[in-house]
PDB file of C-alpha atoms in Angstrom:
ATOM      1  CA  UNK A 128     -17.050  31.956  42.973  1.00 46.00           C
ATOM      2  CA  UNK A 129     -16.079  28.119  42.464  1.00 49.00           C
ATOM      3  CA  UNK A 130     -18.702  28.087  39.965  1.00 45.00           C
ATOM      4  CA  UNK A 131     -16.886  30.928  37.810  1.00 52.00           C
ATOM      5  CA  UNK A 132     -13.242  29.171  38.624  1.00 44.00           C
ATOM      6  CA  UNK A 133     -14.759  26.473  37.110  1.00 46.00           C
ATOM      7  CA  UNK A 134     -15.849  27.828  34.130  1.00 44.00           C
ATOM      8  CA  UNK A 135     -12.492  29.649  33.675  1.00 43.00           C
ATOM      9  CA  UNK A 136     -10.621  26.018  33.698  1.00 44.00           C
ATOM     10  CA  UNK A 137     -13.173  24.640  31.392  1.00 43.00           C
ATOM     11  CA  UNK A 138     -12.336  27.687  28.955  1.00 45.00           C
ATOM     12  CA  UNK A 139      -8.096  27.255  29.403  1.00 42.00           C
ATOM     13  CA  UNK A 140      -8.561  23.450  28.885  1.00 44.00           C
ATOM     14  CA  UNK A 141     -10.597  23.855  25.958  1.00 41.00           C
ATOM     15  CA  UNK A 142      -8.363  26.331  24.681  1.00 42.00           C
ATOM     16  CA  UNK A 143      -5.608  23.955  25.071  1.00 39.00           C
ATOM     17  CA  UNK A 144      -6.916  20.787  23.326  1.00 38.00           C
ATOM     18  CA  UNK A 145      -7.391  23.301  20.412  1.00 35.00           C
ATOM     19  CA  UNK A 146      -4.306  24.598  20.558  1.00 34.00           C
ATOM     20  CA  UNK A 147      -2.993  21.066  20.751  1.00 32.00           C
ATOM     21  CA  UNK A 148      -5.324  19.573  18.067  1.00 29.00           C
ATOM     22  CA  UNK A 149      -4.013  22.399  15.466  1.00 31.00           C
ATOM     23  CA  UNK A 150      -0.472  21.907  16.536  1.00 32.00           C
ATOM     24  CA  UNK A 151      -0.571  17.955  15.993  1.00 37.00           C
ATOM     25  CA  UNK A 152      -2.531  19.214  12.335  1.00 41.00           C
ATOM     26  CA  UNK A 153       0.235  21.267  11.541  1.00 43.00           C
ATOM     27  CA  UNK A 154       2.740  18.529  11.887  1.00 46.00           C
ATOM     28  CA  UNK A 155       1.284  16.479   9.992  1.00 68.00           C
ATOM     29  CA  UNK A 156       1.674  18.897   7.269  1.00 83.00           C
ATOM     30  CA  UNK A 157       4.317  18.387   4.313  1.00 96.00           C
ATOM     31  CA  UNK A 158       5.183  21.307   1.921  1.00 97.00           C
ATOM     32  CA  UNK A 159       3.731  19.502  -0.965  1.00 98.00           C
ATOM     33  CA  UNK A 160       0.198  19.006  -1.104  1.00 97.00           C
ATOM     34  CA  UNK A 161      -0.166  15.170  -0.257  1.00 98.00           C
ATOM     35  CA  UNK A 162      -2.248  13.968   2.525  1.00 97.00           C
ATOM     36  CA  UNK A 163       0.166  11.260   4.045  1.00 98.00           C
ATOM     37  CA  UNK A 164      -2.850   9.571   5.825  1.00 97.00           C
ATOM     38  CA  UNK A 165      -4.115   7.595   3.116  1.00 97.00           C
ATOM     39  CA  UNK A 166      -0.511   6.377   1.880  1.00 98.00           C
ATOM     40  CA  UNK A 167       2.672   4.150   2.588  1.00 98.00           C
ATOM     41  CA  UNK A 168       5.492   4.570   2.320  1.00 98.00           C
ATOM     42  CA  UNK A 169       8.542   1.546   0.955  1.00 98.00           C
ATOM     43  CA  UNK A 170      11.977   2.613   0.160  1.00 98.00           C
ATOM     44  CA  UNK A 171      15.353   1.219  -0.758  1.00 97.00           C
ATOM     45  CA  UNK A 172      16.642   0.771   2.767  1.00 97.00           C
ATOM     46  CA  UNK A 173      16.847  -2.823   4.800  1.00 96.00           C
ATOM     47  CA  UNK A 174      14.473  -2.632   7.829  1.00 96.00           C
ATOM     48  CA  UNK A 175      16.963  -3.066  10.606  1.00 95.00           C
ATOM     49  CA  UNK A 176      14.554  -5.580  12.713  1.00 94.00           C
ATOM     50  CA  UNK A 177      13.819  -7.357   9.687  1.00 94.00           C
ATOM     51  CA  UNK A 178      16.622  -8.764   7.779  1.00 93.00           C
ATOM     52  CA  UNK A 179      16.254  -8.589   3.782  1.00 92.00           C
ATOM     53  CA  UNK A 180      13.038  -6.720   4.275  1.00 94.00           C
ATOM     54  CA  UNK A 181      12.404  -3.282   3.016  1.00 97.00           C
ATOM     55  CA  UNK A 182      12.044  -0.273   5.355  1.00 97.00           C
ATOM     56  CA  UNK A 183       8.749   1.117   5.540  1.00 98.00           C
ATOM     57  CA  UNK A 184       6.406   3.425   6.787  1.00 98.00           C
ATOM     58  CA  UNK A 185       3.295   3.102   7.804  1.00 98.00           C
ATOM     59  CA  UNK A 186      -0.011   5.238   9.475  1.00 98.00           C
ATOM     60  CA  UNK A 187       0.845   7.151  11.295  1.00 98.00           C
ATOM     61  CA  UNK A 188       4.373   6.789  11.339  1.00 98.00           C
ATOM     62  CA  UNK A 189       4.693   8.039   7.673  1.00 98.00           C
ATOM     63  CA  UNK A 190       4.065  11.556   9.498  1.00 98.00           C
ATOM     64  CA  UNK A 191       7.449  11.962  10.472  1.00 98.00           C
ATOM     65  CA  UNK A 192       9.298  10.455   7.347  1.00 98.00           C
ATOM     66  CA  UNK A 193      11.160  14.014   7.367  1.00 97.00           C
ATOM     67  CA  UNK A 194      12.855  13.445  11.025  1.00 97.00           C
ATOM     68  CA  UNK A 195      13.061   9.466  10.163  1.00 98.00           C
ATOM     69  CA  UNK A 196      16.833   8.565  10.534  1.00 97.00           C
ATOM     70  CA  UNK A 197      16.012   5.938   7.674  1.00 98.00           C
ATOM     71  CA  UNK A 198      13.343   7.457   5.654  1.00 98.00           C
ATOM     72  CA  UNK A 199      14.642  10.621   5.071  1.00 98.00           C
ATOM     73  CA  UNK A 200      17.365   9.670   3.181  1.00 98.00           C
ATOM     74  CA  UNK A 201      14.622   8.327   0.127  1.00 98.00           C
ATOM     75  CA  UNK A 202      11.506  10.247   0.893  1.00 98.00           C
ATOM     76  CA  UNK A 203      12.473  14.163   1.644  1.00 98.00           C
ATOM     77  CA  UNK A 204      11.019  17.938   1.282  1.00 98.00           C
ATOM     78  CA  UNK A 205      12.422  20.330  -1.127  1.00 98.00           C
ATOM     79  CA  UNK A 206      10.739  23.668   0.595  1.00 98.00           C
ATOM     80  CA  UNK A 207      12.278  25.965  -2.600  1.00 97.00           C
ATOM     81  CA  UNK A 208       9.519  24.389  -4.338  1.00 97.00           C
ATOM     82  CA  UNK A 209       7.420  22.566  -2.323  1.00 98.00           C
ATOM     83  CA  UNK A 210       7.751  19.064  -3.140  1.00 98.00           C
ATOM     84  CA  UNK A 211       8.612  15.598  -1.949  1.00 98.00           C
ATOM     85  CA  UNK A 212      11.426  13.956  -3.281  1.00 98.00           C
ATOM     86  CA  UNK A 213      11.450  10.441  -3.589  1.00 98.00           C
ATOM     87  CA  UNK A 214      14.976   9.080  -4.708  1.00 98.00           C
ATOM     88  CA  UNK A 215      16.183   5.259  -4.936  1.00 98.00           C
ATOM     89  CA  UNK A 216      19.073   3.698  -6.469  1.00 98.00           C
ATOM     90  CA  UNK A 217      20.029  -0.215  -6.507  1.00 96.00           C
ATOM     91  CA  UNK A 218      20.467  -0.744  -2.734  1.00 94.00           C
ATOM     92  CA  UNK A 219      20.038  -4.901  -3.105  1.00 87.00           C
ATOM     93  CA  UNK A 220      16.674  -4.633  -0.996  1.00 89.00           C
ATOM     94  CA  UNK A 221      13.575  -5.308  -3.106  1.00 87.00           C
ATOM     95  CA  UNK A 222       9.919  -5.940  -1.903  1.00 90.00           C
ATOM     96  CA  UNK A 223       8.479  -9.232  -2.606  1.00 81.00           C
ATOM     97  CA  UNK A 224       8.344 -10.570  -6.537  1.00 82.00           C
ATOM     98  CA  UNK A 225      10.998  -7.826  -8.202  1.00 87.00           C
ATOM     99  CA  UNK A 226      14.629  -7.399  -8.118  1.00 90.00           C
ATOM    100  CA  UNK A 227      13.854  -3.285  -7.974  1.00 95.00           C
ATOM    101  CA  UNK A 228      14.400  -0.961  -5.749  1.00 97.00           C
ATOM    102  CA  UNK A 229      11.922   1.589  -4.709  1.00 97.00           C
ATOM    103  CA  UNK A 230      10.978   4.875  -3.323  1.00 98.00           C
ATOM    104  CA  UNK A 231       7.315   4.697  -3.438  1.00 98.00           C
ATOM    105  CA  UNK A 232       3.875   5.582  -2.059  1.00 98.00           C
ATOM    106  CA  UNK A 233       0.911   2.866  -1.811  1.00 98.00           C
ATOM    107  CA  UNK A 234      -2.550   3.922  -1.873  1.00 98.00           C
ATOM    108  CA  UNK A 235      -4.343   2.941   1.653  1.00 98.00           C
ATOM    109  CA  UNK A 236      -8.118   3.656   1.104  1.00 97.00           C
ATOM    110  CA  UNK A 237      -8.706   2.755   4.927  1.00 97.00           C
ATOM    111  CA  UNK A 238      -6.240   4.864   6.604  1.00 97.00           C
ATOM    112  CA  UNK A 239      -3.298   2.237   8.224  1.00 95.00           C
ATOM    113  CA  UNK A 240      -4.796  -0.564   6.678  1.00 96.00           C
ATOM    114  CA  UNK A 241      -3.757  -2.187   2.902  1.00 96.00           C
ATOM    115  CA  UNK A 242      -6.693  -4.871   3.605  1.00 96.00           C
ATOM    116  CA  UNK A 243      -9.520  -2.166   1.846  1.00 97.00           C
ATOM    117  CA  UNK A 244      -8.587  -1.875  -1.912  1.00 98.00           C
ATOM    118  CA  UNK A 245     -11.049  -1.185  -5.246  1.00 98.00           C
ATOM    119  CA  UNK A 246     -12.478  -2.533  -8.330  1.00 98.00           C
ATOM    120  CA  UNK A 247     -12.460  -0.702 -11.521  1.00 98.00           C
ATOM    121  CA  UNK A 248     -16.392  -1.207 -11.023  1.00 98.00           C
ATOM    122  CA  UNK A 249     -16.178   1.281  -8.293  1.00 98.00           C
ATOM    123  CA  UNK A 250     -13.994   3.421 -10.595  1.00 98.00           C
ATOM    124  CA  UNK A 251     -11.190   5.504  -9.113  1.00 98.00           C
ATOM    125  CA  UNK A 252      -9.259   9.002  -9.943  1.00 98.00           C
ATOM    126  CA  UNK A 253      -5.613  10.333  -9.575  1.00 98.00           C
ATOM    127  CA  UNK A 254      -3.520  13.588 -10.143  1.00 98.00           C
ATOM    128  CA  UNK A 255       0.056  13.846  -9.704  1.00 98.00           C
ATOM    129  CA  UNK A 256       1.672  16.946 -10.353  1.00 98.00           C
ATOM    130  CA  UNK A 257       5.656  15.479 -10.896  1.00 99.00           C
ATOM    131  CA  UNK A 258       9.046  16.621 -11.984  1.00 98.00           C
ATOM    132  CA  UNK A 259      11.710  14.758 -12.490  1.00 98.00           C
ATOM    133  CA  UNK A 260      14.660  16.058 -10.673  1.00 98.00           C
ATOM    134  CA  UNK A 261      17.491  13.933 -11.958  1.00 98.00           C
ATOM    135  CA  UNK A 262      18.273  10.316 -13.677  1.00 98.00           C
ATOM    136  CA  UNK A 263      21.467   8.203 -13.690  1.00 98.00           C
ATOM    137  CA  UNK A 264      22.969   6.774 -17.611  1.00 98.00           C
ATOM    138  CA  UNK A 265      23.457   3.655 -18.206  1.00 98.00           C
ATOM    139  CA  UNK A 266      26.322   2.418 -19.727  1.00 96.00           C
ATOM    140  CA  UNK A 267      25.051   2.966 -23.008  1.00 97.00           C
ATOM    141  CA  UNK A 268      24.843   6.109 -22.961  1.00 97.00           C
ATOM    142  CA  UNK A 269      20.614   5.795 -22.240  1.00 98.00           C
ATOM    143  CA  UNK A 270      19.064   7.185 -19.240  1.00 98.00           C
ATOM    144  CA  UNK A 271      18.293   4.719 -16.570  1.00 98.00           C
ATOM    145  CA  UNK A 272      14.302   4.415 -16.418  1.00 98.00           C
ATOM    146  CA  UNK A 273      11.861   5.265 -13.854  1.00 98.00           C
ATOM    147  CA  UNK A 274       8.245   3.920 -13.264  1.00 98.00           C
ATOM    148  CA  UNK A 275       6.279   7.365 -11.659  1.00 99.00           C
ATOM    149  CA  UNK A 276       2.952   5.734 -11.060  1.00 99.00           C
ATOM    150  CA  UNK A 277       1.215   2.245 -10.918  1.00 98.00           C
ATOM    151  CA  UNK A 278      -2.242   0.766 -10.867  1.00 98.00           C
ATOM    152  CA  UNK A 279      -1.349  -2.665  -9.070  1.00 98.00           C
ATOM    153  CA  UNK A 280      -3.671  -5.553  -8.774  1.00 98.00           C
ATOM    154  CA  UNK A 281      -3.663  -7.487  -5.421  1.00 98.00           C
ATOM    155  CA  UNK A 282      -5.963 -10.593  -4.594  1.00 98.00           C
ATOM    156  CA  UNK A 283      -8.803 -11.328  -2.484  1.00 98.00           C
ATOM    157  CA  UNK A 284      -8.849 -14.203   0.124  1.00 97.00           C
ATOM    158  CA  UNK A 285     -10.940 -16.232  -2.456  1.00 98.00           C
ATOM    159  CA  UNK A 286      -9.113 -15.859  -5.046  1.00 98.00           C
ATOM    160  CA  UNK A 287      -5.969 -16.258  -2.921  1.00 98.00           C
ATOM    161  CA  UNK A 288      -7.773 -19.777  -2.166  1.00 98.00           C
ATOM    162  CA  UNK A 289      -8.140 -20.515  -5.274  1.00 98.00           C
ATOM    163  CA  UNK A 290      -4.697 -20.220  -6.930  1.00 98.00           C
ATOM    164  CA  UNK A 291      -3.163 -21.429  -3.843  1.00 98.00           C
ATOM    165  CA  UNK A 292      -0.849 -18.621  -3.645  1.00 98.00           C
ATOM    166  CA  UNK A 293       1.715 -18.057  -1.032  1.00 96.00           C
ATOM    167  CA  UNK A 294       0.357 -14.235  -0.949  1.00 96.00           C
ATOM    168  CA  UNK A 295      -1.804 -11.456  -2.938  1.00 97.00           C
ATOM    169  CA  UNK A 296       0.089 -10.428  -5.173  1.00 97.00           C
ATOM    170  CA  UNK A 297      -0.953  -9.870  -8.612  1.00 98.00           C
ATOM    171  CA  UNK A 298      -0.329  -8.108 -11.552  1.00 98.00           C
ATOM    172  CA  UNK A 299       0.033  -4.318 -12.319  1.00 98.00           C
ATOM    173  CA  UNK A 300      -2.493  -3.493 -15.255  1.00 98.00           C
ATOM    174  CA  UNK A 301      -1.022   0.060 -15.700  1.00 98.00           C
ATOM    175  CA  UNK A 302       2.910   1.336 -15.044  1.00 98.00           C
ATOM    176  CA  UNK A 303       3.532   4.754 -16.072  1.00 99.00           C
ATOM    177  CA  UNK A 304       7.234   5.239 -16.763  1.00 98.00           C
ATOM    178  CA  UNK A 305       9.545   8.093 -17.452  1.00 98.00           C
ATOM    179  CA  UNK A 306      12.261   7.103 -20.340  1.00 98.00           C
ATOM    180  CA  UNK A 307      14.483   9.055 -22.023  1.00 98.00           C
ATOM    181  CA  UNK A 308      12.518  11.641 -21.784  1.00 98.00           C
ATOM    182  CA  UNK A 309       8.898  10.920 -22.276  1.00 98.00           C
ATOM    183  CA  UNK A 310       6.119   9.287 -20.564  1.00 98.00           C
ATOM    184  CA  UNK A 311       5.849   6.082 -21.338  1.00 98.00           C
ATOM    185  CA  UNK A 312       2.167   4.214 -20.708  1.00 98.00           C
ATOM    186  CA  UNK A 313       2.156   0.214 -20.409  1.00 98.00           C
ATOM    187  CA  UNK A 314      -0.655  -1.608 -19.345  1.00 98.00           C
ATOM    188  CA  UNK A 315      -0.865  -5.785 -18.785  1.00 98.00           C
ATOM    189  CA  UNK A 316      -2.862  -7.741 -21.551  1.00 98.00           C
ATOM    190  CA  UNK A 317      -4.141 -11.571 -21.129  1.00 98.00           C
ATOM    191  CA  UNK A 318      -1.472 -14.444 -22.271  1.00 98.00           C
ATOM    192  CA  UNK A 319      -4.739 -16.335 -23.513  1.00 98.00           C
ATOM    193  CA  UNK A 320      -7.613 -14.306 -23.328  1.00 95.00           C
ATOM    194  CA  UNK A 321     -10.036 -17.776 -23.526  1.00 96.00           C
ATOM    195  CA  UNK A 322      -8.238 -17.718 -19.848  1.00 97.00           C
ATOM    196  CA  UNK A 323     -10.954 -19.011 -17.340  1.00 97.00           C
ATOM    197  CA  UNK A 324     -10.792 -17.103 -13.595  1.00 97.00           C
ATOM    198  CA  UNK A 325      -8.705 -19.661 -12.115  1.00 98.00           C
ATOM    199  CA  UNK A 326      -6.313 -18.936 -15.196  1.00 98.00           C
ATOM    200  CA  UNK A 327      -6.296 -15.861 -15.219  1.00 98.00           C
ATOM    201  CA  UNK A 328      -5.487 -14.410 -11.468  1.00 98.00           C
ATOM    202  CA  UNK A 329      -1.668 -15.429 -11.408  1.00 98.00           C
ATOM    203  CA  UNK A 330       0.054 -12.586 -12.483  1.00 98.00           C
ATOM    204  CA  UNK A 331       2.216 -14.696 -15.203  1.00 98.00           C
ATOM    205  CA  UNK A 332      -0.930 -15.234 -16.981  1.00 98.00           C
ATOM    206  CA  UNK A 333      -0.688 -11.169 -17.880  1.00 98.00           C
ATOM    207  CA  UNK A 334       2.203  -9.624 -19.608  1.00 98.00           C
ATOM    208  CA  UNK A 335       2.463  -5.757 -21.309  1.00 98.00           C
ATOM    209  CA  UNK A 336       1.499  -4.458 -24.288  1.00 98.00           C
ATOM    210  CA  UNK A 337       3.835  -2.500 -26.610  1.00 97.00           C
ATOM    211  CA  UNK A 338       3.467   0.884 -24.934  1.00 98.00           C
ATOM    212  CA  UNK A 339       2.516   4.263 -25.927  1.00 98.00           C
ATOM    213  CA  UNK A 340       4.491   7.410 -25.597  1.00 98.00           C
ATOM    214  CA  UNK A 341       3.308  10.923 -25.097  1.00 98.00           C
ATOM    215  CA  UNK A 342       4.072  13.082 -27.297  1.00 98.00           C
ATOM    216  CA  UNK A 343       5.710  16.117 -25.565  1.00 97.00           C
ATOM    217  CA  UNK A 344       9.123  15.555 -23.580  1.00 97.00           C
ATOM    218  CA  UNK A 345       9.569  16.041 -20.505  1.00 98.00           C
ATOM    219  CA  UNK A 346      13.041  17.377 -19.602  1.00 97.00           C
ATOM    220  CA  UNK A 347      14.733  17.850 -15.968  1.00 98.00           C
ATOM    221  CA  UNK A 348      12.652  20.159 -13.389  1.00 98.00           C
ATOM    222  CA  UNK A 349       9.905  20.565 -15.385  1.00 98.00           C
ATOM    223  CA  UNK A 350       6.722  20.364 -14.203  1.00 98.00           C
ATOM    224  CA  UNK A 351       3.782  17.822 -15.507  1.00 98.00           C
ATOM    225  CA  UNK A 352       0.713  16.455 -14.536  1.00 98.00           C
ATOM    226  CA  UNK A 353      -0.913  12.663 -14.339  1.00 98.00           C
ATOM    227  CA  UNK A 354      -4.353  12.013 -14.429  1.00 99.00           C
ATOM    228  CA  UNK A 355      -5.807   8.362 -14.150  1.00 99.00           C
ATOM    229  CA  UNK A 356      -9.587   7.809 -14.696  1.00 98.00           C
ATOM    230  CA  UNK A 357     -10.870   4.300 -13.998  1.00 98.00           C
ATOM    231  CA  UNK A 358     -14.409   3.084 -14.154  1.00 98.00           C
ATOM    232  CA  UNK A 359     -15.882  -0.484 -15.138  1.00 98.00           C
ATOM    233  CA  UNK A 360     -14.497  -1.828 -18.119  1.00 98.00           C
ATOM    234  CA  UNK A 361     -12.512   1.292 -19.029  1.00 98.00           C
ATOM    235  CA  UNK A 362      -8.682   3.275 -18.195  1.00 98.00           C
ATOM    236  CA  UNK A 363      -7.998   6.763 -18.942  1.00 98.00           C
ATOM    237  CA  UNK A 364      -4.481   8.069 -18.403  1.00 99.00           C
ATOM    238  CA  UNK A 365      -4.220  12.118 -19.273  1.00 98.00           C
ATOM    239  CA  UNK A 366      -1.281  14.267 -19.386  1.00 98.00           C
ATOM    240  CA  UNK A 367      -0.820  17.902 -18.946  1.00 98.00           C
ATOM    241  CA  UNK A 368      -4.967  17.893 -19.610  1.00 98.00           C
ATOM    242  CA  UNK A 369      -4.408  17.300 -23.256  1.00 96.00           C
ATOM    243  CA  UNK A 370      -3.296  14.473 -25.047  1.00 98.00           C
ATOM    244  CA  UNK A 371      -5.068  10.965 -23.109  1.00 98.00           C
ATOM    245  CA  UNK A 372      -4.543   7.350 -23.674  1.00 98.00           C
ATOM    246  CA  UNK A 373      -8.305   5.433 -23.376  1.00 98.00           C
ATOM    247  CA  UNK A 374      -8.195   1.558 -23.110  1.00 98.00           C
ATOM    248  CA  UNK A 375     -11.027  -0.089 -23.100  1.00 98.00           C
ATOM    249  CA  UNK A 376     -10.781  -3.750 -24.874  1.00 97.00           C
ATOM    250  CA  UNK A 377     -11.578  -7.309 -23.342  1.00 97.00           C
ATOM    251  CA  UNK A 378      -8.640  -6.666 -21.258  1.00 98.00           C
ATOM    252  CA  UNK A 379      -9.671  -3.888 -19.049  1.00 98.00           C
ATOM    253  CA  UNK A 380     -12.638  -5.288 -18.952  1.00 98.00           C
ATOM    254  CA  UNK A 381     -11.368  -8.991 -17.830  1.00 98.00           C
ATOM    255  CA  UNK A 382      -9.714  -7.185 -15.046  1.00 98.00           C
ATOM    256  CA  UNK A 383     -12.415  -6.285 -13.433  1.00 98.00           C
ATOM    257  CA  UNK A 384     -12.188  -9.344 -11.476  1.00 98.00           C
ATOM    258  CA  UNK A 385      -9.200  -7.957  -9.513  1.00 98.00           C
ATOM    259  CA  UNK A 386      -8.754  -5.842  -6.566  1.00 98.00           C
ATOM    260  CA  UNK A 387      -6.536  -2.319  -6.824  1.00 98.00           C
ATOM    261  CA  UNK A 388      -4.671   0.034  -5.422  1.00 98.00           C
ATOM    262  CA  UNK A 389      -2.831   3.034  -6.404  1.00 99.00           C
ATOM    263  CA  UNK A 390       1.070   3.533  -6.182  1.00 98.00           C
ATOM    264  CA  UNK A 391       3.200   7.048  -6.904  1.00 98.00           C
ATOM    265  CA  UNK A 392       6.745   8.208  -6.627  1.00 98.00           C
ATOM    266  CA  UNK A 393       9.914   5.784  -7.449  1.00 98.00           C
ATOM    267  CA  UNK A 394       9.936   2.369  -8.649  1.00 98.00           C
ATOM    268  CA  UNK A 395      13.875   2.255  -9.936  1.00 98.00           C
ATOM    269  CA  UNK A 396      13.822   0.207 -13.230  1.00 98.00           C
ATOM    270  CA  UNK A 397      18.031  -0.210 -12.946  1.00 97.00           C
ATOM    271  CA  UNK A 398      20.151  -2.748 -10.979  1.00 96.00           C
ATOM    272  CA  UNK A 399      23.508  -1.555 -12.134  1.00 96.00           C
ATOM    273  CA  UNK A 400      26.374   0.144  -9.730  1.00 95.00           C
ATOM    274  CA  UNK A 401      25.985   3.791  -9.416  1.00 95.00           C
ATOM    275  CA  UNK A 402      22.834   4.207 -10.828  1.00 98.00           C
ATOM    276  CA  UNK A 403      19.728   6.537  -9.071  1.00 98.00           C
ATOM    277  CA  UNK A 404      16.606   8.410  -9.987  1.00 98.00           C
ATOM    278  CA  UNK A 405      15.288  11.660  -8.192  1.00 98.00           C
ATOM    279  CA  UNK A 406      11.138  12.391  -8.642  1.00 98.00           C
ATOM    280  CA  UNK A 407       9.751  15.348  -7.052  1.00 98.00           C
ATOM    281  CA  UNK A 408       6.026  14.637  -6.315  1.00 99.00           C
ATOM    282  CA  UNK A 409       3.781  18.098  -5.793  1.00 98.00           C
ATOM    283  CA  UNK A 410       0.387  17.118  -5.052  1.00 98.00           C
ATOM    284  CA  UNK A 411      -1.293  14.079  -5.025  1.00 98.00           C
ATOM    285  CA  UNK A 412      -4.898  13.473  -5.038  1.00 98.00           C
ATOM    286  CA  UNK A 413      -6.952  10.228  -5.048  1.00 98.00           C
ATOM    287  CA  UNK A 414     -10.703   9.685  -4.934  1.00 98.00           C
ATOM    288  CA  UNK A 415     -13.091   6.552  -5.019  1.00 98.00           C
TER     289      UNK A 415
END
């Protein structure tokens, strides 16, 4: 008899974790299709404990970003369409080395960690699915721009060393923008490309080529995809699985010295008064 109670409360408490374990699953669900484990979240806000910071979100906080009193205010689900909409304006809180503000995810290959990042030697892949709810004018008449997506570099402890820089920041070999209506494509090219390693890990020793715009517009709430292929030496950026932008000259392949890591939603490219930027986000995959 005790040994068939027994079994009983072995069944109910297994029965429970399950229950428990799919519940917890659940929550950590959003309505778009972006597994939150693997990113982090920064947005325009001040983090109240830390003065002139930005607010973020981190594993496994970034869970909850739609009950955060803070977060949900930049980083929020549209269920009409299932998506995540990032939004940021000029709030006068900028992470370290820009003057923007920013609703964005960054790409943590070791879940709660940003100490694990990748080479283009070990190649990477993205896919976005976007839409671009709604952009501020500037007083020109223009529409304020918007960077989408970023490949940024960061540096390792070496070559931290080296430089003697006060952190590891470096450059961002590809921004993809929205302005005025198209997707705009810049990636970073070498100041002196004779530059030896030493020379070349500061990010001032990069700065962007001319750009290249798509060729079909992209108007207000409607959908479009991103793909980014990286592999040694070599940078694919597709849209809509069509048209693609391939770089692959001595400055791709110089920048394979550097460390990576992927970035998607809302870098704000505007510092004037009144001025804001909605992206919707749909699904968001990454793979290394």
């Amino acid at each position: 008899m005790n040994l068939q109670f027994s079994k009983i409360l072995l069944f109910i408490s297994l029965a429970f974790i399950t229950i428990s374990y799919g519940q917890d699953q659940k929550n950590k669900r959003n309505v778009a299709n972006i597994d939150l484990s693997h990113w982090t979240l920064t947005t325009p806000a001040e983090d109240p404990k830390k003065p002139g910071k930005t607010f973020d979100l981190n594993y496994p906080e970034i869970f909850d970003f739609a009950s955060n009193d803070i977060a949900k205010k930049y980083m929020y689900e549209d269920p009409k369409d299932k998506s995540i909409v990032f939004y940021a304006y000029p709030s006068g809180t900028s992470t370290a080395n820009s003057h923007f503000s920013r609703s964005e995810l960054r790409e943590t290959i070791e879940i709660g960690s940003k100490n694990v990042n990748w080479t283009f030697a070990q190649g990477g892949y993205f896919k976005g699915t976007y839409a671009i709810e709604d952009v501020s004018k500037e007083a020109d008449g223009k529409y304020s721009r918007v960077i989408i997506a970023q490949i940024h570099g960061i540096l390792t402890d070496s070559q931290q060393a080296l430089i003697g820089q006060k952190d590891k920041n470096a450059a961002p070999i590809l921004k993809i923008f929205w302005d005025q209506g198209k997707i705009r494509v810049k990636t970073k090219v070498l100041k002196n490309q004779n530059a030896s390693l030493k020379e070349m890990l500061p990010a001032e020793a990069w700065t962007d080529d001319k750009g290249r715009d798509f060729k079909e517009k992209i108007d207000f709430n409607t959908k479009f995809t991103l793909e980014i292929k990286v592999s040694d030496g070599r940078l694919e950026v597709i849209m809509n699985g069509s048209e693609s932008f391939v770089y692959e000259d001595i400055n791709i392949k110089k920048w394979g010295v550097f460390e990576n890591y992927f970035k998607a939603g809302n870098y704000f490219q505007s510092t004037n008064p009144n001025t804001f930027a909605k992206v919707k986000i749909y699904d968001l995959q990454v793979s290394h």
